[in-house]
Coordinates of C-alpha atoms in Angstrom, one line a residue:
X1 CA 0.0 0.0 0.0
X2 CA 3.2 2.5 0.7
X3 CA 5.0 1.9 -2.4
X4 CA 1.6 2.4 -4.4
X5 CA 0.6 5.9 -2.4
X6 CA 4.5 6.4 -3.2
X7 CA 4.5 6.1 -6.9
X8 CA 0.6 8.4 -7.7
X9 CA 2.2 10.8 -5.0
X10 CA 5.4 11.0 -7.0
X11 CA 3.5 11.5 -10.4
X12 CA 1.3 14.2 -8.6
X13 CA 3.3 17.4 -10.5
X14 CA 3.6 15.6 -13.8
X15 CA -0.3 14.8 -13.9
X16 CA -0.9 18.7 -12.5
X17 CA 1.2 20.2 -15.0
X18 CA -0.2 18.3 -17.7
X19 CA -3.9 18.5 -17.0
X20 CA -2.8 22.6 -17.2
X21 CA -1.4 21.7 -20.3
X22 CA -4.3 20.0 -21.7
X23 CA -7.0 22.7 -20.1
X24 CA -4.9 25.4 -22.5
X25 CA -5.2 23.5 -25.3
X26 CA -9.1 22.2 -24.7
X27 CA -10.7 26.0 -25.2
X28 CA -9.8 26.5 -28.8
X29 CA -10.5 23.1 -29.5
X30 CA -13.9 22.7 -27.5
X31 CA -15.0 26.4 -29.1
X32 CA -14.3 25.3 -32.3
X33 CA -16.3 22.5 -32.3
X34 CA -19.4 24.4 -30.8
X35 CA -19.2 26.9 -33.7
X36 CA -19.2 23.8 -35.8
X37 CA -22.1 22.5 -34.5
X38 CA -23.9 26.3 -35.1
X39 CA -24.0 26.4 -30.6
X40 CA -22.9 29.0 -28.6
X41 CA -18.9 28.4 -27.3
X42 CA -20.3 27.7 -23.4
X43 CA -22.3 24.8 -24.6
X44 CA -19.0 23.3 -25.8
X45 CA -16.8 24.4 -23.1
X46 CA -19.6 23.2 -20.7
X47 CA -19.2 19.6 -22.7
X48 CA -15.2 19.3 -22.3
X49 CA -15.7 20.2 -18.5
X50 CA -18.6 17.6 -17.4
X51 CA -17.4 14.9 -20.2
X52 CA -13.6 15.4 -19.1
X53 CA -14.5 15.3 -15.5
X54 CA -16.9 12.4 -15.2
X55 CA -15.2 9.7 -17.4
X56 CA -11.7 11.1 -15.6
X57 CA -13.5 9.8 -12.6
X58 CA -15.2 6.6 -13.3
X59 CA -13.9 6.0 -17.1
X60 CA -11.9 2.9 -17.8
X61 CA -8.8 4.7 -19.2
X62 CA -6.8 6.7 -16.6
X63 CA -4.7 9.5 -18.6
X64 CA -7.3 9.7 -21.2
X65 CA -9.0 12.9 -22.4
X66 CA -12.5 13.4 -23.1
X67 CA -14.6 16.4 -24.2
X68 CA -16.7 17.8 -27.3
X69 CA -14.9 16.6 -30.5
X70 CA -15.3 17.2 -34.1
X71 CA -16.4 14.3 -35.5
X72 CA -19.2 14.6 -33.2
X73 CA -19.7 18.3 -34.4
X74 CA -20.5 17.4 -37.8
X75 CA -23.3 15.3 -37.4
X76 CA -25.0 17.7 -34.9
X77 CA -25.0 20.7 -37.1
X78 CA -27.5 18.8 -39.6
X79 CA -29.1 18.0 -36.5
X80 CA -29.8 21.9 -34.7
X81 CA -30.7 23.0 -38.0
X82 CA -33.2 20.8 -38.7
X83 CA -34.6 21.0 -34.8
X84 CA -34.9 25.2 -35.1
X85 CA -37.2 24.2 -38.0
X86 CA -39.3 22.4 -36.1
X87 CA -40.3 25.4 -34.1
X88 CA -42.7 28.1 -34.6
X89 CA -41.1 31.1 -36.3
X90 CA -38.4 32.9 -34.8
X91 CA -38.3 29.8 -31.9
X92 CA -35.0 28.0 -31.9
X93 CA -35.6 25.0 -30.4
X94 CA -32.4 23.2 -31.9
X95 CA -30.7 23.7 -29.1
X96 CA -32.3 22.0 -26.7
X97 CA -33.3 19.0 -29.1
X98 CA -29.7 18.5 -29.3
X99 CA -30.0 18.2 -25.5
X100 CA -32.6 15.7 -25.8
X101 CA -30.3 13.5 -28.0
X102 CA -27.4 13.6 -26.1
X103 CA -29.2 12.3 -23.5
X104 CA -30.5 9.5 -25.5
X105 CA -27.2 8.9 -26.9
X106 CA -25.9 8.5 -23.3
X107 CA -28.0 6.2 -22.7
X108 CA -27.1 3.9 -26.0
X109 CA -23.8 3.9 -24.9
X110 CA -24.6 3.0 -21.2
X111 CA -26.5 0.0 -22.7
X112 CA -23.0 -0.5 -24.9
X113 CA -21.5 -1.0 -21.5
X114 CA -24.1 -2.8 -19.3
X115 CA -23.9 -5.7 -21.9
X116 CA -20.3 -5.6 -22.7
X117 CA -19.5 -4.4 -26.2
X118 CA -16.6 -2.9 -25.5
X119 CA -14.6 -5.8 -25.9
X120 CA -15.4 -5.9 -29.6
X121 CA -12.7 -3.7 -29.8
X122 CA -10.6 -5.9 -29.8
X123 CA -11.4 -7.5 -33.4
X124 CA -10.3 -4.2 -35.2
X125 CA -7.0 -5.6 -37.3
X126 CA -3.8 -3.7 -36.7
X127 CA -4.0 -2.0 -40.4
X128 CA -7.2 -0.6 -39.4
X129 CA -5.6 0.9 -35.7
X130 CA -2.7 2.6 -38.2
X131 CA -5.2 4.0 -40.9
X132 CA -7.4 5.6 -37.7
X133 CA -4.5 6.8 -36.7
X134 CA -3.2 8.4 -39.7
X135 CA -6.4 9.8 -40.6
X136 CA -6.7 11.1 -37.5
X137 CA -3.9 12.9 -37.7
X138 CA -4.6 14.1 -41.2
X139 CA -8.2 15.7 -39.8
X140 CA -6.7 17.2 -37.0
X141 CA -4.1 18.8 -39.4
X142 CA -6.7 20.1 -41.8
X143 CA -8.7 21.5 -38.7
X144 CA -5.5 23.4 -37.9
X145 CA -5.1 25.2 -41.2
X146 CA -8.9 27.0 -40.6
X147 CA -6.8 28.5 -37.8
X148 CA -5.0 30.6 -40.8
X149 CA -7.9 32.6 -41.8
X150 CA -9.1 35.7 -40.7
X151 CA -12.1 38.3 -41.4
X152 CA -11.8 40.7 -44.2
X153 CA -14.9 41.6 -45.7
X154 CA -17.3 39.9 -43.8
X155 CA -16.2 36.7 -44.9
X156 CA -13.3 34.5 -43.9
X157 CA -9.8 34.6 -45.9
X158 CA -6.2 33.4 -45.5
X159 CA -4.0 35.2 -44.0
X160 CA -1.0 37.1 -46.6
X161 CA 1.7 39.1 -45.8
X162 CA 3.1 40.5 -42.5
X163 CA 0.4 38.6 -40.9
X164 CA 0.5 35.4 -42.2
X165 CA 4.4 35.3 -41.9
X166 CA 3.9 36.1 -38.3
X167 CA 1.4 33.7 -37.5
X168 CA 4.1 30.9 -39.4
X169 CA 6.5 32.4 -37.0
X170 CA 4.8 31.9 -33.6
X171 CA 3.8 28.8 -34.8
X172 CA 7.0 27.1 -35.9
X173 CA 8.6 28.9 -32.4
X174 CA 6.2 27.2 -30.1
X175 CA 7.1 24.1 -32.1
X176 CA 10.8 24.7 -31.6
X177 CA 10.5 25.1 -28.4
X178 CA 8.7 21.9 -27.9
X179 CA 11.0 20.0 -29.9
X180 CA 14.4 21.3 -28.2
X181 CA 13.3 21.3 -24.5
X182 CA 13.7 17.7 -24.4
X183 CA 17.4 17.8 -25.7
X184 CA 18.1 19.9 -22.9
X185 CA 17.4 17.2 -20.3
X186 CA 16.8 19.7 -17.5
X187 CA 16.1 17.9 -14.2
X188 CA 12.8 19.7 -13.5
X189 CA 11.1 20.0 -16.8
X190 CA 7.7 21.6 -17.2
X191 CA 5.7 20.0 -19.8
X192 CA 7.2 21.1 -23.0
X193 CA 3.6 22.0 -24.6
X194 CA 2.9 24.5 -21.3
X195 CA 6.0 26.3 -21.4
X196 CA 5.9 26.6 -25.6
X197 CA 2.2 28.2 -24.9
X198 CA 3.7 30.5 -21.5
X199 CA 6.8 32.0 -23.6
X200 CA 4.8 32.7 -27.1
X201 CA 2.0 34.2 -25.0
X202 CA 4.4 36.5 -23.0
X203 CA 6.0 37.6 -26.4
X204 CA 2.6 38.7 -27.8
X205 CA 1.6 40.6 -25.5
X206 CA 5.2 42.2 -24.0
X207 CA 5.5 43.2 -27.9
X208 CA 1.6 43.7 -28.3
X209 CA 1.5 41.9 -31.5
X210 CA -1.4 42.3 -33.2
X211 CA -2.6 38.4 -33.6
X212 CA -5.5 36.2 -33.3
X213 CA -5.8 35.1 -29.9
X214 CA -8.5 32.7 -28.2
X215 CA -10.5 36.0 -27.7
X216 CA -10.8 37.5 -30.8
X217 CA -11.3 33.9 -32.1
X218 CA -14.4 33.6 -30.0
X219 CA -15.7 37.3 -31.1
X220 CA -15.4 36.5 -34.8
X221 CA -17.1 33.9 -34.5
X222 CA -20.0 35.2 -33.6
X223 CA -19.4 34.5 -29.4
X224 CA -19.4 37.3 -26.5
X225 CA -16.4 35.6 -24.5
X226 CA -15.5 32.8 -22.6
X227 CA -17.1 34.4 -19.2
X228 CA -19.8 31.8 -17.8
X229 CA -21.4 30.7 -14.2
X230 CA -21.7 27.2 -13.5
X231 CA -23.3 24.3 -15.8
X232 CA -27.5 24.9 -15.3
X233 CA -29.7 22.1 -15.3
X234 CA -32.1 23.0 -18.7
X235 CA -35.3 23.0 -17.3
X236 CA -36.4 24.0 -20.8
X237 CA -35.6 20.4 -22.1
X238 CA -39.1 18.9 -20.8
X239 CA -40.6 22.3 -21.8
X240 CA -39.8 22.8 -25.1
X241 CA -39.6 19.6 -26.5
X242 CA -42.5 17.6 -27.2
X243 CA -41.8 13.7 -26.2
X244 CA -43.9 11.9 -28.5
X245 CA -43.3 8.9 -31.1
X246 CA -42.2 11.9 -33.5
X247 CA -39.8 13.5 -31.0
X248 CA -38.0 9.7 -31.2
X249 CA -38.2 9.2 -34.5
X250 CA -36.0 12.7 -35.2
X251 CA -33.9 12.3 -32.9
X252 CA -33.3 8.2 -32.9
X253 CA -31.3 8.0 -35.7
X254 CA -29.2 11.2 -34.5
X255 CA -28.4 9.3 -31.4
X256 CA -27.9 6.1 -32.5
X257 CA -25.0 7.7 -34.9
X258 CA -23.5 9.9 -32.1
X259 CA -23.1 7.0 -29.7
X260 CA -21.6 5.1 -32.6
X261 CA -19.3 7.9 -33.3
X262 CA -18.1 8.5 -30.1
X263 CA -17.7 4.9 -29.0
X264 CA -15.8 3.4 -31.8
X265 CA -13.5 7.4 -31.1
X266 CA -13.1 6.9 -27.4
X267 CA -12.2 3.3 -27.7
X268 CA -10.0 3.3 -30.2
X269 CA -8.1 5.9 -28.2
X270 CA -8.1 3.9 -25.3
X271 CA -6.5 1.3 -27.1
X272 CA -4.0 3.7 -28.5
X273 CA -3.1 5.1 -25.1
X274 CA -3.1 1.5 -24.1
X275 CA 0.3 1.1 -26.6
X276 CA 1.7 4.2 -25.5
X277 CA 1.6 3.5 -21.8
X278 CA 2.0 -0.4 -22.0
X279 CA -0.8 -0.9 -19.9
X280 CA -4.5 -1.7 -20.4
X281 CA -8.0 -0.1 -19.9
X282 CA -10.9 -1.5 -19.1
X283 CA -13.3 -1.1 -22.4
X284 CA -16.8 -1.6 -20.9
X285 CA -16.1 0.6 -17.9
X286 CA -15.5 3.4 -20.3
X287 CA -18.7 2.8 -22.4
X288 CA -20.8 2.9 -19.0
X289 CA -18.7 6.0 -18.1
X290 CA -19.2 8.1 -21.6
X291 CA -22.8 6.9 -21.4
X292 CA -23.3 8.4 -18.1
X293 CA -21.2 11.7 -18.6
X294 CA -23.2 12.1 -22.1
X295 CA -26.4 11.9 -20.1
X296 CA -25.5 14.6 -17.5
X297 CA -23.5 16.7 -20.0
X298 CA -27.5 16.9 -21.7
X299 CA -29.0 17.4 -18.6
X300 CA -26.5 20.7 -17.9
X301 CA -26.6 21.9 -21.2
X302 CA -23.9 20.6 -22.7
X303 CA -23.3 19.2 -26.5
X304 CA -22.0 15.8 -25.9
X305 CA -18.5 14.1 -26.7
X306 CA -16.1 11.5 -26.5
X307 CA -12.6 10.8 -26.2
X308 CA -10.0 13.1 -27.7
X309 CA -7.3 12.0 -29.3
X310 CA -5.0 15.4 -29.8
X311 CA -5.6 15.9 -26.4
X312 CA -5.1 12.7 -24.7
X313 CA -1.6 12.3 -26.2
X314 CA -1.1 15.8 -25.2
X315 CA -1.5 14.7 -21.6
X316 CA 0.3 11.5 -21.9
X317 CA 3.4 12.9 -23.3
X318 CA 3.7 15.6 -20.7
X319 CA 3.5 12.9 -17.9
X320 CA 0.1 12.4 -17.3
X321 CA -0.5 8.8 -16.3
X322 CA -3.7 8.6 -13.9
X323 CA -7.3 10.0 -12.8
X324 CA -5.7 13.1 -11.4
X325 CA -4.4 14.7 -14.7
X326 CA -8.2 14.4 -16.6
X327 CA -9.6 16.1 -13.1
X328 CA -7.2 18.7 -12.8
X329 CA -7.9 20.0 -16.7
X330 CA -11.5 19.5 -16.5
X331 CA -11.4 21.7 -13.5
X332 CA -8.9 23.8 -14.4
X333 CA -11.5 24.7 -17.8
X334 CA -14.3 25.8 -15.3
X335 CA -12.0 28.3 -13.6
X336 CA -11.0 29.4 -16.8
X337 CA -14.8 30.1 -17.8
X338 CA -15.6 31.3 -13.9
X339 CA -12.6 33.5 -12.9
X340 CA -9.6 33.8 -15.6
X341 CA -11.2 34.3 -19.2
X342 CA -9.7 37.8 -19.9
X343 CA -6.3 35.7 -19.4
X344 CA -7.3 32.8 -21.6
X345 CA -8.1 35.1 -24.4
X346 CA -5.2 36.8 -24.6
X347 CA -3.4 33.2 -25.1
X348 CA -2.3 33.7 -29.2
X349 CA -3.9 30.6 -31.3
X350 CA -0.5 30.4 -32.8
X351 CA 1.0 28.8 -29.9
X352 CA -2.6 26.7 -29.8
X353 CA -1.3 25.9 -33.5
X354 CA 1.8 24.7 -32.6
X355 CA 0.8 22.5 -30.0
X356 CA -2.0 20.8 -32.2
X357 CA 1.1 20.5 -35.6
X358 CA 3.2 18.4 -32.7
X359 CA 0.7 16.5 -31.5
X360 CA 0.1 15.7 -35.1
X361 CA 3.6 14.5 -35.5
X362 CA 3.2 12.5 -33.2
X363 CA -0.3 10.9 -33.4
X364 CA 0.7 10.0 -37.5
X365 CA 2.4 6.2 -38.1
X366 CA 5.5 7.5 -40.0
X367 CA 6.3 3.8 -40.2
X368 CA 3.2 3.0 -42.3
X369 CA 5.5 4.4 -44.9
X370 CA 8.1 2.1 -44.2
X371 CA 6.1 -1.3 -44.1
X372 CA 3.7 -0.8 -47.0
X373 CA 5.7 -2.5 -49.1
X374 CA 6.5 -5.7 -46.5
X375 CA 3.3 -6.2 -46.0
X376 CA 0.5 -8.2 -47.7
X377 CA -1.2 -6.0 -50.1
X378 CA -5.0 -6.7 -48.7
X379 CA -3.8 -5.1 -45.3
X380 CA -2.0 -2.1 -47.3
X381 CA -4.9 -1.5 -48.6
X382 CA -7.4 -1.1 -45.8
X383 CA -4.5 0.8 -44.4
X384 CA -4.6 3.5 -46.8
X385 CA -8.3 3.0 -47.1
X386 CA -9.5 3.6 -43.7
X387 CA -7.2 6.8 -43.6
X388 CA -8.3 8.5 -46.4
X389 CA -12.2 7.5 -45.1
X390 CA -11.7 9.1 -42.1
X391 CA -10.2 11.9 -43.8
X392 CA -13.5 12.3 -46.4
X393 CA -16.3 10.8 -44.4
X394 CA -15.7 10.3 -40.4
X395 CA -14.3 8.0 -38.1
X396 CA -17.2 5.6 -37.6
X397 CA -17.7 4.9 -41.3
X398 CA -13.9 4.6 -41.7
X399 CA -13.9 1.8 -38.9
X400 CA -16.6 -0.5 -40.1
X401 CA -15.8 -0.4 -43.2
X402 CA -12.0 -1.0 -42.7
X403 CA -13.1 -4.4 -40.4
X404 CA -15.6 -5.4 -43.0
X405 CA -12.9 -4.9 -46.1
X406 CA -10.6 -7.0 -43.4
X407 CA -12.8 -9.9 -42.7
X408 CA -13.5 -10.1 -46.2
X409 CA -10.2 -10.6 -46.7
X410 CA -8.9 -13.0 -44.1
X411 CA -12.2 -15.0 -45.1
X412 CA -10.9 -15.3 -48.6
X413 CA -7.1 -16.2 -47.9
X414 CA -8.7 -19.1 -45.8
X415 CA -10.9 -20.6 -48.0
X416 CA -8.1 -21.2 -50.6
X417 CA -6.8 -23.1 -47.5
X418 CA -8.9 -26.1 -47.4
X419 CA -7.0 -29.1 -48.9
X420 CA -7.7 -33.2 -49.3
X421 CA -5.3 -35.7 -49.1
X422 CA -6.1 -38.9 -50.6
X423 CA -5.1 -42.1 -50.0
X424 CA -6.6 -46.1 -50.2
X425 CA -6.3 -48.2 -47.7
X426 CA -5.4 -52.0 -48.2
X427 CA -9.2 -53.1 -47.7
X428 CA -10.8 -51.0 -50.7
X429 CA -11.7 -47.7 -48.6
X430 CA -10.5 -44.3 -49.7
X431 CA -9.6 -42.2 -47.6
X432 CA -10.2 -38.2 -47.5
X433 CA -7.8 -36.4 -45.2
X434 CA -9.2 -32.9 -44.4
X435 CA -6.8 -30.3 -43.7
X436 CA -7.6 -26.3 -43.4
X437 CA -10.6 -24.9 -42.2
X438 CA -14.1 -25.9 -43.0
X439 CA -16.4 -22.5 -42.7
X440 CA -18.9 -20.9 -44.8
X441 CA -15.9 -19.4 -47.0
X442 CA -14.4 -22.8 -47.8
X443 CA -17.7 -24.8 -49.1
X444 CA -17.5 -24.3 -52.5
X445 CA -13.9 -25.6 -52.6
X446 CA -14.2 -28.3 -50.2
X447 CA -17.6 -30.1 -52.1
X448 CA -14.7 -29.9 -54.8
X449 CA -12.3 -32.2 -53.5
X450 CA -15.1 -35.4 -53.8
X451 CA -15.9 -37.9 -56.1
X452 CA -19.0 -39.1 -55.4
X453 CA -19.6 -41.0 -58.2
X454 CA -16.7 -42.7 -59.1
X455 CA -15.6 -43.0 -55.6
X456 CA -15.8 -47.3 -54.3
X457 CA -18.4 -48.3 -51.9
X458 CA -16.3 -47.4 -48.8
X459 CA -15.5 -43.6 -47.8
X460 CA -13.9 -42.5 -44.8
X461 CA -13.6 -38.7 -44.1
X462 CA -10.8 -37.3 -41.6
X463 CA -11.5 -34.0 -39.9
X464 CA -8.4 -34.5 -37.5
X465 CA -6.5 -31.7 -39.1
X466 CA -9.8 -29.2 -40.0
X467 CA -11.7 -27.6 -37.8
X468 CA -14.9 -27.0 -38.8
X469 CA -16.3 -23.2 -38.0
X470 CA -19.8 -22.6 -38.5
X471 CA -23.5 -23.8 -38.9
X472 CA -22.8 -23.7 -43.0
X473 CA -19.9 -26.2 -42.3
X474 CA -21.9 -28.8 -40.4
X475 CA -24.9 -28.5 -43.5
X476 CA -21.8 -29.3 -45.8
X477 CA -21.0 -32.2 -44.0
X478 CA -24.5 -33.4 -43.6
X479 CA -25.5 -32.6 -47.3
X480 CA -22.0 -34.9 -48.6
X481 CA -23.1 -37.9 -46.4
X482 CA -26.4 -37.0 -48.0
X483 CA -25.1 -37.4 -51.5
X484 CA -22.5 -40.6 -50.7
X485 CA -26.0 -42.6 -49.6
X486 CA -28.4 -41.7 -52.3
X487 CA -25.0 -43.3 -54.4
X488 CA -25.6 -46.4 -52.2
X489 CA -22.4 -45.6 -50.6
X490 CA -21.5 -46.0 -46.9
X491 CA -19.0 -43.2 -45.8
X492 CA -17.8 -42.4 -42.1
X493 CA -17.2 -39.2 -40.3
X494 CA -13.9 -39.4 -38.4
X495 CA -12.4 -36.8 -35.5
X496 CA -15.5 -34.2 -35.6
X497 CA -15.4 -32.5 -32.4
X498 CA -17.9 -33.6 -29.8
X499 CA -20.4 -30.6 -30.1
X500 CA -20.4 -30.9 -33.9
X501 CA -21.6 -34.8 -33.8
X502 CA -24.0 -33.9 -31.0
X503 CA -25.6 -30.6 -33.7
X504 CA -25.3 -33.7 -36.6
X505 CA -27.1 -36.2 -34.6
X506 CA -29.6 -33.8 -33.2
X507 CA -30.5 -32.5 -37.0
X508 CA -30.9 -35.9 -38.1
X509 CA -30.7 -39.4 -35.8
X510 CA -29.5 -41.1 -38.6
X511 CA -26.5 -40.5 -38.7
X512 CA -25.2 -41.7 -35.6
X513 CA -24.2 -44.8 -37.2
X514 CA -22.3 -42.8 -40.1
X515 CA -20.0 -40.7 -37.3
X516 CA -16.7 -42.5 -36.1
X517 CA -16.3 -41.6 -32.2
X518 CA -13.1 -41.6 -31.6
X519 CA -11.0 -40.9 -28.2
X520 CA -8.5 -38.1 -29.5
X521 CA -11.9 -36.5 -31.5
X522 CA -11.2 -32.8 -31.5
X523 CA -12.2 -30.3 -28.3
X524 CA -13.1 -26.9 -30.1
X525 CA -16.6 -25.5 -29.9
X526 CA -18.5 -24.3 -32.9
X527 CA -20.5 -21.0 -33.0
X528 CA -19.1 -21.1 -29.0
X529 CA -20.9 -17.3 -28.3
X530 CA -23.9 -18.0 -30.0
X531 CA -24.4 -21.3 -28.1
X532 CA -23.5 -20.0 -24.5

């Protein structure tokens, strides 16, 4: 008990210094994505507070980050839009329908949890991790480069000239200074990502550089600041909204996508930040503690979220290894909204910038590069599938599709596996030595490797060396032995596992006498989840 109050006491400044680190970062970000979603900045600063906090608390990934995210944004701008319709004229009820969904998607994802979906996780391949990854990086990139515009004319532009030239200056400085920090091996080191944002801030505004900061960010935007009480529970939900049949059927399918999204996001990342720290989350804990932290984030009027990935490696490569680091930025981001916004403001996005193009640099598989050509093509190309998906479409779509182009794949290679050796024994009976495995993929090939017709009168078939997969299997076995009798044939079943001659006898009694029950007859179970 002393050496483990020893070793969280002696992380304590790393995981303090780089939940400050992450706070900094989280207000751009979290504003960002509430402009995205067409909300006012507080409803998404609200969201990376009670999101970051809760799942900090109870998730199932210490050192990871959560709070409103992008690739929830996207979906819920269709979504506000189409809820202020619904109102009477002038009524902008979008708002709070996207309260209502939240909620509902909270409670999806609590479901997620209760019956223990996380651990589906674990059947994403590897080339679909390092696509997510990459894609990933490439969005977060892309989002960075919006940060390059400014207002002229009512409408947004790049920057050119003197600006744009300074903005590429504060931002390759903060990067500097977060790459050489750690050559310098000091003893005491900050986190390299708070003291790049501390020394570009104090430049700007020692030299009063005329900039975009987080303020004027927020005001051109359409936002009044960053100033804010405490989360309020929305009494206006059960007001405003209707909850009827319709109600559901607008905001089911919302829901349904936005637990999706976040789910596949957050777990993912915990399985990421799993690699990095060589240690392992618990995948179902998290979906019970998103779920829950959704449903209160709706309740207090926030706009939902998930795990961050920019942020979470942020916090992880400053030092941030437990509970205490998600706490401390989650609070830290409600002082910032109660007591210290005219500070926060003044904080340049350049050095925001810089911070986001390292963590980029980090977050991309530079060795995907290396190993396309050393590996098989089928997994190079859900690789480079699933990042340029997640680049055009999102996340979700990106996932599924990269598992399904995957297990189309691995089905395939195996059902050029199956082989048959043949042989005859002294006393007239051929012999058909299975070897590879016998699943729904492998039928066609495997009915191949028979000669029914010119076959002699005694047929023995081996399964020692197959193992036979699924329900089509067995009905491949049954119809052969089918097509050996109606020949007038007699054929025996040797080394089926025990459940698969139990499923044969039960589907038809005769054949008891055709299967061989041996002693060393396989122990595997077939379709073992969907028979518990």
């Amino acid at each position: 008990m002393t050496e483990f109050v020893r070793k969280r006491v002696a992380n304590a400044k790393n995981d303090i210094l780089s939940g400050l680190t992450v706070a900094l970062a989280l207000v751009p970000e979290a504003v960002a994505f509430a402009f995205v979603a067409g909300v006012d900045p507080l409803v998404g600063l609200y969201a990376a507070f009670m999101i970051g906090l809760i799942t900090s608390i109870f998730g199932g990934r210490p050192g990871m980050i959560s709070g409103a995210t992008g690739a929830l944004a996207v979906v819920m701008v269709s979504l506000v839009a189409e809820g202020n319709a619904l109102g009477a004229p002038g009524e902008q009820l979008g708002l709070y329908y996207l309260f209502a969904t939240v909620i509902l998607m909270g409670g999806i994802q609590m479901l997620a949890g209760v019956f223990k979906l996380g651990k589906f996780v674990r059947l994403i391949p590897h080339p679909v991790m390092m696509g997510f990854v990459n894609g990933l990086a490439i969005v977060i990139f892309l989002s960075q480069l919006g940060m390059f515009k400014e207002f002229k004319n009512g409408t947004k532009e790049f920057m050119q000239g003197a600006d744009l030239f300074l903005m590429i200056g504060l931002v390759g400085l903060t990067m500097l200074i977060m790459w050489g920090l750690p050559k310098l091996k000091a003893t005491a080191k900050l986190p390299e990502a708070l003291i790049a944002i501390l020394v570009v801030s104090s430049i700007v505004i020692l030299a009063n550089l005329d900039v975009a900061t987080v303020g004027s960010f927020i005001k051109d935007g359409g936002g009044e600041g960053l100033k804010g009480g405490l989360p309020k529970f929305q009494t206006a939900i059960f007001d405003k909204i209707p909850f009827t049949w319709e109600t559901l059927r607008f905001i089911g399918p919302y829901a349904i996508i936005l637990a999706a999204i976040g789910l596949i996001e957050s777990l993912m990342t915990l399985n990421l930040i799993d690699e990095l720290t060589e240690t392992r989350g618990n995948s179902n804990r998290e979906c019970l503690a998103q779920g829950g932290a959704n449903i209160i984030t709706g309740l207090f009027g926030g706009m939902g979220g998930c795990a961050m990935i920019g942020q979470s490696i942020i916090n992880i490569k400053s030092g941030g290894r437990t509970r205490l680091s998600g706490i401390v930025a989650a609070v830290t981001l409600l002082m910032f909204i109660l007591f210290a916004s005219g500070l926060i403001e003044q904080v340049p996005i350049a050095a925001l910038v810089g911070v986001m193009f390292m963590v980029v640099i980090g977050t991309f598989a530079w060795s995907s590069f290396r190993i396309l050509n050393k590996i098989p093509l089928t997994d190079a190309i859900v690789l480079i599938s699933v990042s340029l998906l997640t680049v055009f479409f999102d996340l979700a779509v990106a996932v599924i599709a990269g598992v399904i182009m995957s297990a189309l794949a691995f089905s395939w290679e195996n059902a050029k596996r199956i082989r048959a050796r043949k042989h005859v024994k002294d006393n007239g009976t051929k012999v058909y030595e299975i070897w590879g495995p016998l699943f729904f993929g492998s039928i066609q090939a495997f009915n191949s490797k028979f000669d029914v017709v010119n076959d002699p009168e005694n047929v023995e078939i081996d399964f020692m060396e197959s193992r036979v997969s699924d329900h089509s299997a067995l009905e491949a076995i049954f119809n052969l032995v089918g097509k050996y009798e109606e020949a007038g044939k007699k054929v025996r079943v040797k080394h089926l596992s025990e459940e698969c001659q139990e499923l044969m006898i039960k589907a038809s009694p005769r054949l008891e006498s055709v299967i061989q029950h041996d002693v060393d007859d396989p122990r595997y179970h077939v379709m073992a989840e969907v028979l518990k």
